[in-house]
Coordinates of C-alpha atoms in Angstrom, one line a residue:
M1 CA 9.7 6.5 36.3
I2 CA 10.7 9.8 35.5
S3 CA 11.9 10.3 31.8
T4 CA 15.5 11.8 31.5
S5 CA 15.1 12.1 27.7
T6 CA 16.2 15.9 26.3
N7 CA 13.6 15.4 23.7
P8 CA 11.4 18.5 24.0
L9 CA 8.3 16.6 22.8
A10 CA 8.9 13.9 25.6
G11 CA 6.0 13.7 27.8
N12 CA 3.6 15.7 25.8
P13 CA 0.7 13.6 25.3
L14 CA 0.1 15.4 22.1
A15 CA -3.7 14.9 21.7
T16 CA -5.0 18.6 21.8
R17 CA -4.4 21.6 20.0
D18 CA -2.6 23.2 23.1
D19 CA -0.5 20.3 23.5
V20 CA 0.6 21.0 19.9
A21 CA 1.3 24.5 20.6
R22 CA 3.4 23.6 23.7
A23 CA 5.4 21.3 21.6
A24 CA 6.3 24.3 19.2
L25 CA 7.0 26.3 22.3
E26 CA 9.2 23.7 23.8
L27 CA 11.2 22.8 20.5
F28 CA 12.1 26.6 20.1
K29 CA 13.0 27.5 23.7
P30 CA 16.6 26.0 23.4
L31 CA 17.3 28.0 20.5
L32 CA 17.0 31.3 22.7
A33 CA 20.6 30.8 24.1
C34 CA 21.8 30.2 20.5
F35 CA 20.9 33.5 19.2
S36 CA 23.8 35.9 18.1
P37 CA 24.1 39.3 20.0
G38 CA 22.6 41.2 16.7
R39 CA 19.7 38.5 17.0
A40 CA 20.3 37.8 13.0
R41 CA 22.1 34.4 13.5
V42 CA 21.1 31.2 15.3
R43 CA 23.8 28.7 15.7
V44 CA 23.2 25.5 17.3
G45 CA 26.6 24.2 16.3
I46 CA 29.6 24.6 13.9
S47 CA 28.5 24.1 10.4
H48 CA 30.0 21.9 8.2
A49 CA 27.2 22.2 5.3
V50 CA 28.3 22.5 1.9
F51 CA 27.2 26.1 2.1
D52 CA 28.8 29.2 4.4
A53 CA 28.5 29.6 8.2
T54 CA 26.2 32.8 7.5
A55 CA 23.9 30.9 5.7
A56 CA 23.7 28.1 7.9
E57 CA 22.9 30.5 10.9
L58 CA 20.5 32.2 8.7
E59 CA 19.0 28.5 8.7
G60 CA 18.5 28.6 12.4
F61 CA 17.0 32.0 12.6
A62 CA 14.6 31.2 9.9
R63 CA 13.3 27.8 9.9
P64 CA 11.6 28.0 13.4
L65 CA 9.2 30.7 11.7
W66 CA 7.6 27.9 9.9
G67 CA 6.1 27.0 13.2
L68 CA 6.2 30.4 15.2
A69 CA 4.0 32.4 12.4
P70 CA 1.0 29.7 12.8
L71 CA 1.3 29.6 16.5
A72 CA 1.0 33.5 16.7
A73 CA -1.5 33.4 13.8
G74 CA -3.7 30.8 15.9
G75 CA -3.8 33.4 19.1
F76 CA -1.1 31.7 21.2
D77 CA 1.5 34.0 22.9
F78 CA 5.0 34.1 21.5
L79 CA 6.9 36.4 23.5
H80 CA 10.1 36.7 21.3
W81 CA 9.0 38.7 18.5
D82 CA 11.1 41.5 19.3
L83 CA 13.8 39.1 19.3
Y84 CA 12.8 38.3 15.4
R85 CA 12.1 41.9 14.4
E86 CA 15.5 43.0 15.6
G87 CA 17.4 40.1 13.8
L88 CA 15.4 40.5 11.0
A89 CA 16.5 44.5 10.7
N90 CA 19.8 43.5 11.3
G91 CA 20.2 40.7 9.0
V92 CA 18.9 42.8 5.7
D93 CA 21.1 45.5 6.6
P94 CA 24.5 45.6 4.8
A95 CA 26.0 48.0 7.4
H96 CA 25.1 45.8 10.0
P97 CA 28.3 43.0 11.2
E98 CA 25.5 40.4 11.2
Y99 CA 24.2 41.1 7.7
W100 CA 23.1 37.9 5.6
E101 CA 24.8 38.9 2.7
E102 CA 23.6 39.4 -0.8
P103 CA 22.0 36.2 -2.3
R104 CA 23.6 34.6 -5.2
N105 CA 22.3 32.2 -7.9
C106 CA 21.1 28.8 -6.0
D107 CA 22.1 30.2 -2.8
Q108 CA 21.0 28.6 0.5
R109 CA 19.6 32.1 1.4
L110 CA 16.7 31.6 -1.2
V111 CA 15.8 28.6 0.9
E112 CA 15.6 30.5 4.1
M113 CA 14.0 33.3 2.6
A114 CA 10.6 31.4 2.1
A115 CA 10.4 31.1 5.9
I116 CA 10.4 34.6 6.1
G117 CA 8.1 35.0 3.4
F118 CA 5.5 32.9 4.9
A119 CA 5.7 35.2 8.2
L120 CA 5.1 38.1 6.2
A121 CA 2.2 36.6 4.8
L122 CA 0.6 35.1 7.6
V123 CA 1.5 37.5 10.7
P124 CA 2.8 40.9 9.2
E125 CA 1.8 42.7 12.7
H126 CA 4.3 40.7 14.3
I127 CA 7.4 41.2 11.7
W128 CA 6.9 43.5 9.6
S129 CA 4.3 46.2 10.8
P130 CA 6.4 47.4 13.8
L131 CA 9.8 47.8 11.8
P132 CA 10.8 51.4 11.0
D133 CA 10.5 52.2 7.3
A134 CA 14.1 51.7 6.6
A135 CA 14.1 48.1 7.7
K136 CA 11.2 47.7 6.0
H137 CA 12.8 48.9 2.9
N138 CA 16.0 46.7 3.4
V139 CA 13.7 43.3 4.0
A140 CA 11.9 44.2 0.9
R141 CA 14.8 44.9 -1.2
W142 CA 16.8 41.7 0.1
L143 CA 13.9 39.2 -0.4
H144 CA 13.0 40.9 -3.7
R145 CA 16.6 39.4 -4.7
I146 CA 14.8 36.0 -5.2
N147 CA 13.3 37.3 -8.4
E148 CA 16.6 38.3 -9.8
V149 CA 19.0 35.4 -9.3
G150 CA 19.0 31.8 -10.6
I151 CA 17.2 29.5 -8.6
V152 CA 17.2 25.5 -8.5
D153 CA 15.1 23.9 -11.0
N154 CA 13.1 21.7 -8.5
N155 CA 10.8 22.6 -5.4
W156 CA 12.8 25.7 -4.8
L157 CA 10.9 27.3 -7.4
F158 CA 7.9 27.5 -4.6
F159 CA 10.3 29.8 -2.6
R160 CA 10.0 32.1 -5.1
V161 CA 6.3 32.0 -5.1
I162 CA 6.2 32.0 -1.2
V163 CA 8.5 35.2 -0.9
N164 CA 6.5 37.0 -3.5
L165 CA 3.1 36.4 -1.6
G166 CA 4.5 37.5 1.7
L167 CA 5.9 41.0 -0.2
K168 CA 2.5 41.4 -1.9
R169 CA 0.8 40.7 1.6
V170 CA 3.0 44.0 3.3
G171 CA 2.6 46.0 0.1
A172 CA 6.1 45.8 -0.9
P173 CA 7.3 45.4 -4.6
C174 CA 7.0 41.8 -6.0
N175 CA 7.4 40.5 -9.0
L176 CA 4.2 38.4 -10.2
Q177 CA 5.8 37.7 -13.6
A178 CA 8.0 35.2 -11.6
V179 CA 5.5 33.8 -9.7
E180 CA 3.5 32.8 -12.7
A181 CA 6.6 31.5 -14.6
A182 CA 7.6 29.4 -11.2
L183 CA 4.1 27.9 -11.1
A184 CA 4.2 26.7 -14.7
R185 CA 7.2 25.4 -14.4
L186 CA 6.5 23.5 -11.2
D187 CA 3.2 22.3 -12.8
S188 CA 5.5 20.7 -15.4
F189 CA 6.8 18.3 -12.5
Y190 CA 3.2 16.9 -12.1
L191 CA 3.2 13.0 -12.6
G192 CA -0.6 12.5 -11.7
D193 CA -2.4 11.0 -9.4
G194 CA -1.2 13.7 -7.0
W195 CA 2.3 12.9 -7.5
Y196 CA 5.2 15.3 -8.8
R197 CA 8.9 14.7 -9.5
D198 CA 11.5 17.0 -7.6
G199 CA 12.6 18.4 -10.4
A200 CA 14.4 17.1 -13.7
E201 CA 15.3 14.0 -12.0
N202 CA 12.9 10.7 -11.3
Q203 CA 13.2 11.5 -7.6
V204 CA 9.8 11.0 -6.0
D205 CA 10.1 10.8 -1.8
H206 CA 8.8 12.9 1.0
Y207 CA 9.8 16.2 -0.6
I208 CA 6.4 15.8 -2.8
A209 CA 4.7 16.1 0.8
F210 CA 6.4 18.6 2.8
A211 CA 7.5 20.6 -0.1
F212 CA 5.3 20.5 -3.4
H213 CA 2.0 19.9 -1.3
F214 CA 2.7 22.0 1.6
Y215 CA 4.0 25.1 -0.1
G216 CA 1.1 24.6 -2.8
L217 CA -1.7 24.3 -0.3
I218 CA -0.2 27.7 1.8
Y219 CA -0.9 29.1 -1.7
A220 CA -3.9 27.7 -1.9
K221 CA -5.0 29.5 1.2
L222 CA -3.1 32.8 0.9
S223 CA -3.0 33.8 -2.7
G224 CA -6.5 34.7 -3.8
D225 CA -6.1 32.7 -7.0
A226 CA -9.2 30.6 -7.1
G227 CA -8.0 28.6 -10.3
R228 CA -4.5 27.2 -9.1
A229 CA -6.0 26.8 -5.7
E230 CA -8.4 24.5 -6.9
I231 CA -5.7 22.6 -8.8
F232 CA -3.5 22.5 -5.4
R233 CA -6.5 21.1 -3.6
S234 CA -7.4 18.6 -6.1
R235 CA -4.0 17.0 -6.4
A236 CA -3.5 16.9 -2.3
R237 CA -6.9 14.9 -2.3
L238 CA -5.6 12.6 -4.6
F239 CA -2.1 12.4 -3.1
A240 CA -3.3 11.8 0.4
H241 CA -4.9 8.2 -0.2
D242 CA -1.4 7.1 -1.4
Y243 CA 0.6 9.0 1.0
R244 CA -1.4 7.3 4.3
R245 CA 0.2 4.1 3.3
W246 CA 3.6 5.5 4.1
F247 CA 2.7 5.7 7.7
A248 CA 2.2 2.9 10.2
A249 CA -0.7 2.5 12.9
D250 CA 2.0 3.2 15.3
G251 CA 2.7 6.8 13.9
A252 CA 5.9 6.0 12.0
A253 CA 6.7 7.4 8.7
L254 CA 8.4 5.3 5.8
P255 CA 11.9 6.3 6.0
F256 CA 13.1 6.8 2.3
G257 CA 15.2 9.2 0.3
R258 CA 16.9 12.3 1.5
S259 CA 16.1 15.1 4.1
L260 CA 15.0 12.4 7.0
T261 CA 16.8 14.7 9.2
Y262 CA 13.8 16.9 9.1
R263 CA 12.0 14.3 11.1
F264 CA 8.6 15.1 11.7
A265 CA 8.0 17.5 8.6
P266 CA 6.0 15.1 6.7
A267 CA 3.4 15.7 9.5
G268 CA 3.0 19.5 7.7
F269 CA 1.2 17.4 4.6
W270 CA -1.4 16.4 7.0
G271 CA -1.6 20.1 8.6
A272 CA -1.5 21.8 5.2
L273 CA -4.8 19.7 4.2
A274 CA -6.2 21.2 7.4
F275 CA -5.0 24.8 6.7
A276 CA -6.5 25.0 3.1
D277 CA -9.6 23.2 4.3
V278 CA -8.9 20.1 2.3
E279 CA -10.9 17.1 3.8
A280 CA -8.8 14.6 1.6
L281 CA -9.8 12.1 4.4
P282 CA -12.5 12.5 7.1
W283 CA -11.1 14.8 9.4
G284 CA -10.7 12.4 12.2
E285 CA -8.4 10.2 10.2
V286 CA -6.4 13.2 9.2
K287 CA -6.0 14.2 12.7
G288 CA -5.0 10.9 13.7
V289 CA -2.3 10.0 11.1
Y290 CA -1.0 13.6 12.2
L291 CA -0.8 13.4 16.1
R292 CA 0.2 9.6 15.7
H293 CA 3.3 10.9 13.8
L294 CA 4.2 13.7 16.2
R295 CA 3.7 11.1 19.3
W296 CA 6.0 8.5 17.5
W297 CA 8.7 11.1 17.5
S298 CA 8.1 12.1 21.1
H299 CA 9.8 8.7 22.2
R300 CA 12.9 9.0 19.9
E301 CA 16.0 10.6 21.1
I302 CA 16.6 13.4 18.6
A303 CA 17.8 16.1 20.8
D304 CA 20.9 17.2 22.3
A305 CA 21.7 17.8 26.3
R306 CA 20.1 21.3 25.3
G307 CA 17.2 20.0 23.7
A308 CA 17.9 21.1 20.6
L309 CA 17.5 19.0 17.4
T310 CA 20.3 17.1 16.2
I311 CA 21.2 15.7 12.8
G312 CA 20.2 12.2 12.4
Y313 CA 17.0 10.2 12.5
A314 CA 15.8 8.2 15.3
Y315 CA 18.8 9.2 17.5
D316 CA 21.8 11.8 16.8
N317 CA 23.9 10.1 13.8
P318 CA 25.5 12.8 11.4
T319 CA 26.6 9.6 9.4
M320 CA 23.1 9.8 7.8
G321 CA 22.7 13.4 6.9
E322 CA 23.5 15.0 3.7
Q323 CA 26.1 17.6 2.4
Y324 CA 23.7 20.1 2.6
N325 CA 22.9 19.6 6.6
S326 CA 24.1 22.1 9.0
P327 CA 23.2 22.0 12.7
Q328 CA 20.5 24.1 12.3
S329 CA 18.8 22.2 9.3
P330 CA 16.6 19.7 11.5
Y331 CA 14.4 23.0 12.4
W332 CA 12.5 22.7 8.9
A333 CA 10.6 20.0 11.2
M334 CA 8.8 23.1 12.5
K335 CA 6.5 22.8 9.3
A336 CA 4.7 20.3 11.3
F337 CA 2.8 23.3 13.2
L338 CA 0.9 24.8 10.1
P339 CA -2.4 23.7 11.7
L340 CA -2.1 25.9 14.8
A341 CA -3.0 29.0 12.5
L342 CA -6.7 27.3 12.8
P343 CA -8.8 28.1 15.7
A344 CA -10.1 25.3 17.8
S345 CA -13.3 25.4 16.2
H346 CA -11.9 24.0 13.0
P347 CA -12.9 20.3 12.2
F348 CA -9.1 19.1 12.3
W349 CA -9.2 20.0 16.0
A350 CA -12.7 19.6 17.0
T351 CA -13.2 16.1 15.2
E352 CA -12.3 13.3 17.5
E353 CA -9.1 11.6 16.5
A354 CA -9.6 8.2 14.6
T355 CA -7.6 5.5 13.3
A356 CA -7.4 4.9 9.8
S357 CA -10.5 3.2 7.7
P358 CA -10.5 -0.7 8.1
S359 CA -7.9 -2.0 5.8
P360 CA -7.3 -5.7 4.4
H361 CA -3.5 -5.0 4.4
A362 CA -3.8 -5.6 0.7
A363 CA -0.5 -4.9 -1.6
A364 CA -0.8 -1.4 -2.5
P365 CA 0.9 -0.6 -6.0
Q366 CA 2.2 3.0 -6.1
R367 CA 3.3 3.8 -9.7
H368 CA 4.7 6.9 -9.7
P369 CA 7.2 6.5 -6.5
G370 CA 8.1 2.8 -8.2
M371 CA 6.9 0.9 -5.1
I372 CA 4.3 -1.8 -3.5
I373 CA 3.5 -0.8 0.1
V374 CA 2.6 -4.1 2.1
E375 CA 1.8 -3.9 5.8
D376 CA 0.5 -5.3 8.9
S377 CA -0.7 -4.5 12.1
A378 CA 3.0 -3.1 13.3
H379 CA 4.8 -1.6 10.4
V380 CA 4.8 -0.9 6.9
V381 CA 7.1 -2.1 4.2
A382 CA 8.0 -0.6 0.6
L383 CA 9.1 -3.0 -2.0
S384 CA 11.0 -0.6 -4.2
G385 CA 11.9 -0.6 -7.8
G386 CA 14.5 1.8 -7.7
Q387 CA 14.7 5.5 -8.7
T388 CA 17.4 7.6 -10.4
V389 CA 19.9 8.3 -7.6
P390 CA 20.5 12.2 -6.9
A391 CA 24.0 13.4 -6.4
H392 CA 23.5 13.3 -2.4
R393 CA 25.6 11.9 0.2
G394 CA 24.4 8.5 0.8
A395 CA 21.9 8.7 -2.0
A396 CA 22.5 4.7 -3.3
A397 CA 21.3 3.8 0.2
K398 CA 18.2 6.6 0.7
Y399 CA 16.7 5.5 -3.0
G400 CA 18.2 2.3 -4.5
K401 CA 17.4 -0.7 -1.6
F402 CA 14.9 -3.4 -2.6
A403 CA 13.0 -2.4 0.7
Y404 CA 12.2 -0.1 3.1
S405 CA 10.4 -0.2 6.7
S406 CA 8.7 1.8 8.8
R407 CA 10.1 -0.3 11.9
F408 CA 13.3 -1.3 11.0
G409 CA 14.3 1.7 8.7
F410 CA 17.2 1.2 6.5
S411 CA 21.1 1.4 6.9
V412 CA 23.7 4.1 4.9
G413 CA 26.9 2.9 3.7
S414 CA 29.7 2.1 6.0
P415 CA 32.9 4.7 5.7
M416 CA 34.7 1.4 5.1
S417 CA 36.0 0.6 1.5
K418 CA 36.6 -3.2 1.4
R419 CA 34.0 -5.8 0.4
A420 CA 34.6 -7.4 3.8
D421 CA 33.0 -4.5 5.6
I422 CA 30.1 -3.6 3.4
M423 CA 26.8 -4.8 5.0
P424 CA 24.2 -4.2 2.6
D425 CA 20.6 -4.4 4.1
N426 CA 17.7 -5.0 1.4
M427 CA 20.9 -5.0 -1.5
L428 CA 22.8 -7.3 -3.2
T429 CA 26.5 -6.3 -3.9
L430 CA 28.7 -8.1 -6.7
A431 CA 32.1 -7.9 -6.9
H432 CA 34.8 -9.5 -9.1
P433 CA 36.6 -12.0 -7.2
D434 CA 40.1 -10.2 -8.3
R435 CA 38.6 -7.3 -7.0
P436 CA 36.4 -7.7 -4.0
D437 CA 37.1 -4.2 -2.5
R438 CA 34.9 -2.9 -5.8
Y439 CA 31.6 -4.1 -5.1
A440 CA 28.6 -2.9 -7.0
I441 CA 25.3 -2.3 -6.3
R442 CA 21.9 -1.1 -7.8
R443 CA 21.9 2.7 -8.4
D444 CA 19.9 3.5 -11.3
A445 CA 17.3 1.2 -12.6
T446 CA 17.1 0.8 -16.1
V447 CA 13.5 -0.6 -16.5
V448 CA 10.9 -0.5 -13.5
S449 CA 7.4 -2.0 -14.3
I450 CA 4.8 -2.8 -11.4
E451 CA 2.6 -5.6 -12.1
P452 CA 0.1 -7.3 -10.1
G453 CA 2.1 -8.9 -7.3
F454 CA 5.9 -7.9 -8.4
I455 CA 8.0 -5.2 -9.4
H456 CA 10.3 -6.1 -12.1
T457 CA 13.4 -3.9 -12.2
G458 CA 16.7 -4.0 -14.8
W459 CA 19.9 -2.8 -13.5
T460 CA 23.6 -2.5 -14.8
P461 CA 26.0 -3.2 -11.6
W462 CA 29.0 -1.4 -13.4
E463 CA 28.8 1.6 -15.6
A464 CA 31.6 3.7 -15.1
A465 CA 34.3 3.6 -17.9
A466 CA 36.9 2.7 -15.3
W467 CA 35.3 -0.9 -15.2
R468 CA 34.6 -1.3 -18.7
Q469 CA 35.6 -4.8 -18.6
W470 CA 32.7 -5.1 -16.3
R471 CA 29.9 -3.1 -18.1
N472 CA 28.0 -6.1 -19.8
V473 CA 26.9 -7.7 -16.3
T474 CA 23.1 -7.1 -16.2
V475 CA 20.8 -7.9 -13.5
D476 CA 17.0 -8.6 -13.6
T477 CA 15.3 -8.3 -10.2
W478 CA 11.9 -9.2 -9.4
L479 CA 10.2 -8.1 -6.0
I480 CA 7.2 -10.4 -5.1
T481 CA 4.8 -9.7 -2.7
T482 CA 3.3 -12.1 -0.2
D483 CA 1.6 -12.1 3.4
L484 CA 4.5 -10.5 5.9
P485 CA 6.2 -11.7 7.6
W486 CA 7.7 -12.9 4.4
V487 CA 8.7 -11.1 0.9
L488 CA 10.7 -12.8 -2.0
R489 CA 13.4 -11.9 -4.2
I490 CA 14.3 -13.1 -7.6
H491 CA 17.8 -11.9 -9.4
R492 CA 18.6 -13.4 -12.5
I493 CA 22.4 -12.3 -13.6
K494 CA 24.2 -12.5 -16.8
S495 CA 27.9 -11.9 -16.5
P496 CA 30.8 -12.8 -19.1
T497 CA 33.3 -13.1 -15.5
A498 CA 33.2 -14.8 -12.5
L499 CA 31.2 -12.8 -9.8
L500 CA 30.9 -12.9 -5.8
S501 CA 27.4 -11.8 -4.3
R502 CA 26.5 -10.8 -0.9
E503 CA 22.7 -10.2 -0.2
G504 CA 21.2 -8.6 3.0
G505 CA 17.9 -9.1 4.8
F506 CA 17.0 -6.1 7.4
S507 CA 19.2 -5.0 9.9
I508 CA 17.8 -5.0 13.6
D509 CA 18.8 -3.9 16.8
R510 CA 21.8 -5.5 18.4
T511 CA 20.7 -6.2 22.0
G512 CA 22.3 -9.4 22.6
G513 CA 26.0 -8.6 23.6
E514 CA 28.8 -9.2 21.3
E515 CA 28.0 -12.9 20.5
L516 CA 26.5 -13.2 17.2
P517 CA 23.6 -15.8 16.6
Q518 CA 24.7 -18.8 14.6
P519 CA 23.2 -19.2 10.8
I520 CA 22.0 -22.7 9.8
E521 CA 22.9 -23.7 6.6
R522 CA 21.7 -21.4 4.0
N523 CA 19.4 -19.7 6.2
A524 CA 20.1 -17.1 9.2
L525 CA 17.6 -15.3 11.5
V526 CA 18.4 -12.5 14.2
R527 CA 16.2 -12.5 17.2
S528 CA 16.0 -9.2 19.1
A529 CA 13.7 -7.1 21.4
A530 CA 13.0 -5.1 18.6
G531 CA 11.5 -8.4 16.6
L532 CA 12.9 -11.0 13.8
S533 CA 15.1 -10.4 10.9
G534 CA 16.0 -13.6 8.6
I535 CA 17.2 -14.6 5.2
C536 CA 17.1 -17.7 3.4
D537 CA 18.4 -19.0 0.2
L538 CA 15.6 -20.8 -2.1
E539 CA 17.8 -22.1 -4.7
G540 CA 20.9 -23.1 -2.7
G541 CA 24.4 -22.9 -3.1
R542 CA 24.8 -19.8 -0.8
R543 CA 26.0 -19.4 2.5
A544 CA 24.2 -17.7 5.3
R545 CA 25.8 -15.6 8.2
I546 CA 25.1 -13.0 10.5
G547 CA 27.1 -9.9 10.2
A548 CA 27.6 -6.9 12.4
P549 CA 27.4 -3.6 10.3
A550 CA 29.5 -0.4 11.5
E551 CA 28.1 1.4 14.4
Q552 CA 25.7 4.5 13.6
T553 CA 24.9 3.1 10.2
S554 CA 21.3 2.4 10.6
L555 CA 18.7 5.0 11.0
I556 CA 16.9 3.4 13.9
W557 CA 19.4 1.7 15.9
P558 CA 23.3 2.6 16.6
R559 CA 24.4 -1.0 16.6
T560 CA 22.7 -3.5 14.7
L561 CA 22.9 -7.2 13.2
L562 CA 22.1 -8.2 9.7
P563 CA 21.5 -11.6 8.0
L564 CA 23.2 -12.3 4.8
L565 CA 23.7 -14.6 2.1
E566 CA 26.9 -14.9 0.1
G567 CA 28.0 -17.0 -3.0
E568 CA 30.5 -17.4 -5.7
H569 CA 29.6 -17.5 -8.8
A570 CA 30.8 -18.9 -12.6
P571 CA 30.7 -16.9 -15.8
G572 CA 27.3 -17.1 -17.4
E573 CA 23.8 -16.7 -16.2
F574 CA 22.5 -17.6 -12.8
T575 CA 19.7 -17.1 -10.5
L576 CA 19.5 -16.2 -7.0
A577 CA 16.3 -16.7 -5.2
T578 CA 15.7 -15.1 -2.0
A579 CA 13.0 -15.3 0.9
I580 CA 13.1 -12.5 3.5
F581 CA 11.7 -12.7 7.2
I582 CA 10.7 -9.7 8.9
S583 CA 8.8 -9.1 11.9
T584 CA 8.1 -7.0 15.1
E585 CA 6.4 -9.7 16.9
P586 CA 8.3 -12.7 18.8
D587 CA 5.5 -14.9 18.6
V588 CA 5.3 -15.1 14.7
E589 CA 8.9 -17.3 15.1
P590 CA 6.9 -20.4 14.1
R591 CA 6.4 -19.1 10.7
W592 CA 10.0 -19.1 9.9
S593 CA 9.9 -22.7 9.2
E594 CA 6.8 -22.0 6.5
V595 CA 9.3 -20.7 3.7
P596 CA 6.6 -19.6 1.0
A597 CA 7.3 -21.3 -2.6
L598 CA 7.6 -19.1 -5.3
P599 CA 4.5 -18.0 -7.1
D600 CA 3.7 -18.3 -10.8
G601 CA 5.6 -15.6 -12.8
P602 CA 8.0 -14.8 -15.6
W603 CA 10.9 -15.7 -13.2
L604 CA 9.9 -19.3 -13.6
A605 CA 10.5 -19.3 -17.5
L606 CA 14.0 -18.4 -17.0

């Protein structure tokens, strides 16, 4: 059967260095028709991001350089450097109609400068040396602005580091004091065990891999700063052992946090290990995680009819994006191609791809992201204690759910506002009977502790002053590990007022037409070509049902079903005990009747 996919990775075996190089070129090819007449801007679509259209089109120009510069450094032919040189010269020329404009405080232009600085550092012979002196002066002046304006106090500080690395490489004025200050501040974000937080908030997600470690390992390789290079390398070694658990055997990564439209950018971490010569795991295993991840994406519908990457995750889905996503934003995925800079003789490429070391699939506590990772042969599930929810679109869904799965993903919020329309996969919603439309969920956990076999999290559903009468409702939740396909939850709720509750399991592909499966009393199970998803009320008193969430809310499937429990609760203290069933294998269904008993733990003393 001939594939009709427009995904530029489709049909590519992604098994060799040459395969990966072809992938980089194929991903870039649809952008050729999107370059502006002066070559300084690339418009895939009309931007509706929070920043201006000029910055959005600079994204389209700059972001492919994360892959094209390593491609050229590795000796592969890229036939369009003249286009990039022309666009760069025009983009930094104040007299040109396509001038990128002066960068301001916390400007998106500062983000895109990093890709240009990286290209200067890695392949100056292609993007700098052939420029006339006037253009070189403009490039250096424009890039140097990153040292003169304010910058966001998080991973953005690395942009200042990378830009100055490029300026130094080509002999242009740079600011090493600004680099030192940025590195010192970045170091203050280090949590231990290879983990960072992304700025002042307790935010720990894929940015730790494809930002903090990715840029740190580039700096380790190119800076000549031996002391810091060893620090970055040693931290990456530690991080790799935890981050490896975020990848399933089929190559899928755990969808969690923001910026998931960057799709295969997490592969950039594994490639950066190779780039900086850090054998954190045996080279065959590093290569295996890297290639399997790219291959997983080669089977997803991630491009439009032209072959250009879209906003979305497993399909074109703007609903899941952030307010800072423009149509050009997904090209940060090109970070995945960093190891193309290495010769074929490097052990990363020369060693045979290997699977991960045999694992008993034991539950793996990860203190810094506040998770326990459990897995089977098909997918990875993270029980999540919750984090401080950042001010991004859909952030409560991206950080606050009780569980995340590499195969089942998660759902972002429906645009509907009434409680009747809310389908809370892996969430517990609470509402007052008089105001069922004003539901509340876990957003910021006030207590998170990870103990052997469970996570305890305390949270307050209502904190806003407008809902003062409900602010003293408190919830303690225990997420309890057991062997998949089961996971357990206990919620202890204290409320001075009556409440309505709704709790969901995992959303799953809706392949059975319009007729919904029927729940049985307090149990609901959905059978699908994607597997099985169920929920069971262990205490009794709640009604089971199966809902159909709004279309395009799931990251994985456009249409889904969701097993649910709903209840009505009198004022006082009460306990909700829930068993979640999740499997990718239909032959596991007999275990649906084997509901596990609650193990001993602090929840039994309530």
